Amino acid sequence: WVSLNAVIDEDGVDITEKSYVEMWVYGDGSGVSLNLDIGQINEDADGDGILDSEDDDENGRLSSGEDDGFSFDSNLLSEMIGSGNGRLDTEDLDGDGRLDTLNENYLELSTNINWVGWHKVVLYFDTATALPTQQVELRNVKTMRIWLAGAADGRILIESIRIAGHR
């Protein structure tokens, strides 16, 4: 599988009055499962306990010579992330200078990409799943993780994502 983490709000935002996530997705018909976790996500993407970052001088900006990627090392793979993309890549999603390894607390939404072309996808919170031991806190949502699973290869494009609706 492959994933992408994105910050919704560094301080957390209340989405208790929202009812769904709307996305415009270009599918390739591969049948890949598109999954979205929304809530509080552990920043340690590779689980090594180290804050991986290109920010060698720790100034919070991409400086000359830093766009060399960072090493993602998990038990499944090892590769460089973000080399040469013109952005400061780091596991520090909220920019506070430390690796937040909190217990994850999120809703998981999913759909299968079984179409070709652009399609509006609406994922409703009332159909989401959570770990049985979790009481998901929607008053302090900081991040989302988008991950794909289930197909050997495939390609999707995401034009936009918005949290909307009224409860």
Coordinates of C-alpha atoms in Angstrom, one line a residue:
W1 CA 0.0 0.0 0.0
V2 CA 1.0 3.7 -0.3
S3 CA -0.1 6.6 1.8
L4 CA 0.0 10.4 2.1
N5 CA -0.4 12.4 5.3
A6 CA -1.7 16.0 5.2
V7 CA -2.3 18.6 7.9
I8 CA -5.9 19.9 8.2
D9 CA -5.1 22.4 11.0
E10 CA -2.0 22.5 13.1
D11 CA -3.9 23.4 16.2
G12 CA -6.9 21.1 15.5
V13 CA -10.4 22.0 14.1
D14 CA -13.9 21.0 15.3
I15 CA -15.7 19.0 12.7
T16 CA -18.5 17.7 14.9
E17 CA -21.1 19.7 12.8
K18 CA -19.8 18.3 9.5
S19 CA -21.2 15.1 8.0
Y20 CA -19.0 14.0 5.1
V21 CA -15.8 14.4 3.1
E22 CA -16.1 15.2 -0.6
M23 CA -13.3 14.5 -3.0
W24 CA -12.9 14.8 -6.8
V25 CA -11.0 11.7 -7.8
Y26 CA -9.7 10.5 -11.2
G27 CA -9.8 6.7 -11.3
D28 CA -8.1 4.3 -13.6
G29 CA -10.6 1.4 -13.1
S30 CA -8.0 -0.7 -11.2
G31 CA -10.3 -1.4 -8.3
V32 CA -7.9 0.0 -5.7
S33 CA -9.3 0.8 -2.3
L34 CA -9.1 4.5 -1.4
N35 CA -9.0 4.9 2.3
L36 CA -9.1 8.1 4.3
D37 CA -8.2 8.4 8.0
I38 CA -9.3 11.6 9.6
G39 CA -8.5 12.7 13.2
Q40 CA -5.2 12.6 15.0
I41 CA -2.5 10.6 13.2
N42 CA 0.9 9.5 14.6
E43 CA 3.6 11.6 12.9
D44 CA 6.2 8.7 13.0
A45 CA 5.3 7.3 9.5
D46 CA 8.0 4.6 9.5
G47 CA 7.7 3.7 13.2
D48 CA 11.4 4.2 14.0
G49 CA 11.0 6.8 16.8
I50 CA 13.2 9.3 14.9
L51 CA 11.9 12.6 13.5
D52 CA 12.8 12.2 9.8
S53 CA 13.3 15.5 8.0
E54 CA 15.3 17.3 5.3
D55 CA 15.6 20.3 7.7
D56 CA 19.3 19.7 8.6
D57 CA 19.7 23.3 10.0
E58 CA 16.4 23.0 11.9
N59 CA 15.2 26.5 10.8
G60 CA 11.8 25.3 9.5
R61 CA 12.5 26.3 5.9
L62 CA 14.1 24.5 2.9
S63 CA 17.6 25.8 2.8
S64 CA 20.3 25.4 0.1
G65 CA 21.4 21.8 -0.2
E66 CA 18.5 20.4 1.9
D67 CA 16.2 19.1 -0.8
D68 CA 17.8 15.7 -0.7
G69 CA 14.9 13.7 0.8
F70 CA 14.8 11.8 4.1
S71 CA 15.1 8.1 4.7
F72 CA 11.9 6.2 5.2
D73 CA 12.8 2.9 6.9
S74 CA 10.1 0.4 7.8
N75 CA 10.2 -3.3 8.1
L76 CA 8.7 -3.5 4.6
L77 CA 10.8 -1.0 2.6
S78 CA 13.5 1.6 2.7
E79 CA 13.5 4.6 0.4
M80 CA 14.2 8.3 0.1
I81 CA 11.2 10.5 0.4
G82 CA 10.8 13.9 -1.3
S83 CA 14.2 14.4 -3.0
G84 CA 14.3 17.2 -5.5
N85 CA 10.7 18.3 -5.1
G86 CA 11.3 21.9 -4.0
R87 CA 9.6 21.4 -0.6
L88 CA 10.8 20.8 2.9
D89 CA 9.8 17.2 3.6
T90 CA 9.4 16.1 7.2
E91 CA 7.4 13.8 9.4
D92 CA 6.7 16.8 11.6
L93 CA 3.2 17.5 10.2
D94 CA 2.2 20.3 12.7
G95 CA 5.6 22.1 12.5
D96 CA 6.2 22.1 16.2
G97 CA 9.8 20.8 15.9
R98 CA 9.2 17.4 17.6
L99 CA 7.9 14.0 16.6
D100 CA 4.4 13.5 18.0
T101 CA 3.9 9.8 18.6
L102 CA 0.5 10.0 20.1
N103 CA -2.0 7.2 20.1
E104 CA -3.9 7.5 16.8
N105 CA -7.5 8.5 17.1
Y106 CA -9.3 8.7 13.8
L107 CA -12.3 7.7 11.6
E108 CA -11.6 5.5 8.6
L109 CA -13.6 6.1 5.4
S110 CA -13.2 4.1 2.2
T111 CA -14.4 3.4 -1.3
N112 CA -13.2 1.3 -4.2
I113 CA -12.0 3.1 -7.3
N114 CA -13.8 1.0 -10.0
W115 CA -14.4 3.8 -12.5
V116 CA -12.3 5.5 -15.2
G117 CA -12.2 9.3 -15.3
W118 CA -13.3 12.0 -12.9
H119 CA -15.8 11.2 -10.2
K120 CA -17.1 13.0 -7.2
V121 CA -16.7 10.8 -4.1
V122 CA -18.7 11.5 -0.9
L123 CA -17.6 9.6 2.2
Y124 CA -20.1 10.0 5.1
F125 CA -18.9 10.1 8.7
D126 CA -21.8 7.9 9.8
T127 CA -20.5 5.0 7.7
A128 CA -16.9 5.4 9.0
T129 CA -15.2 2.8 11.1
A130 CA -12.9 3.3 14.2
L131 CA -11.0 0.9 16.4
P132 CA -13.4 -0.7 18.9
T133 CA -11.4 0.9 21.8
Q134 CA -11.6 4.4 20.3
Q135 CA -13.9 7.3 21.0
V136 CA -12.9 9.4 18.1
E137 CA -12.5 13.1 19.1
L138 CA -13.9 15.2 16.2
R139 CA -13.4 18.5 18.2
N140 CA -9.7 18.5 17.6
V141 CA -9.0 17.1 14.1
K142 CA -5.4 17.8 13.0
T143 CA -4.6 15.5 10.1
M144 CA -5.7 13.1 7.5
R145 CA -4.0 10.1 5.9
I146 CA -5.0 8.9 2.5
W147 CA -3.9 5.4 1.6
L148 CA -4.4 3.0 -1.2
A149 CA -4.6 -0.8 -1.0
G150 CA -5.6 -3.8 -2.9
A151 CA -4.2 -3.5 -6.4
A152 CA -0.8 -4.4 -7.6
D153 CA -0.5 -1.1 -9.5
G154 CA -2.8 1.7 -10.4
R155 CA -3.0 5.5 -10.5
I156 CA -5.4 8.0 -9.1
L157 CA -5.5 11.7 -9.1
I158 CA -7.2 13.8 -6.4
E159 CA -8.3 17.3 -7.5
S160 CA -9.8 18.5 -4.2
I161 CA -10.9 17.4 -0.8
R162 CA -13.3 19.2 1.5
I163 CA -15.0 18.5 4.8
A164 CA -18.7 19.6 4.5
G165 CA -22.3 19.0 5.4
H166 CA -24.3 19.9 8.4
R167 CA -25.5 17.5 11.1

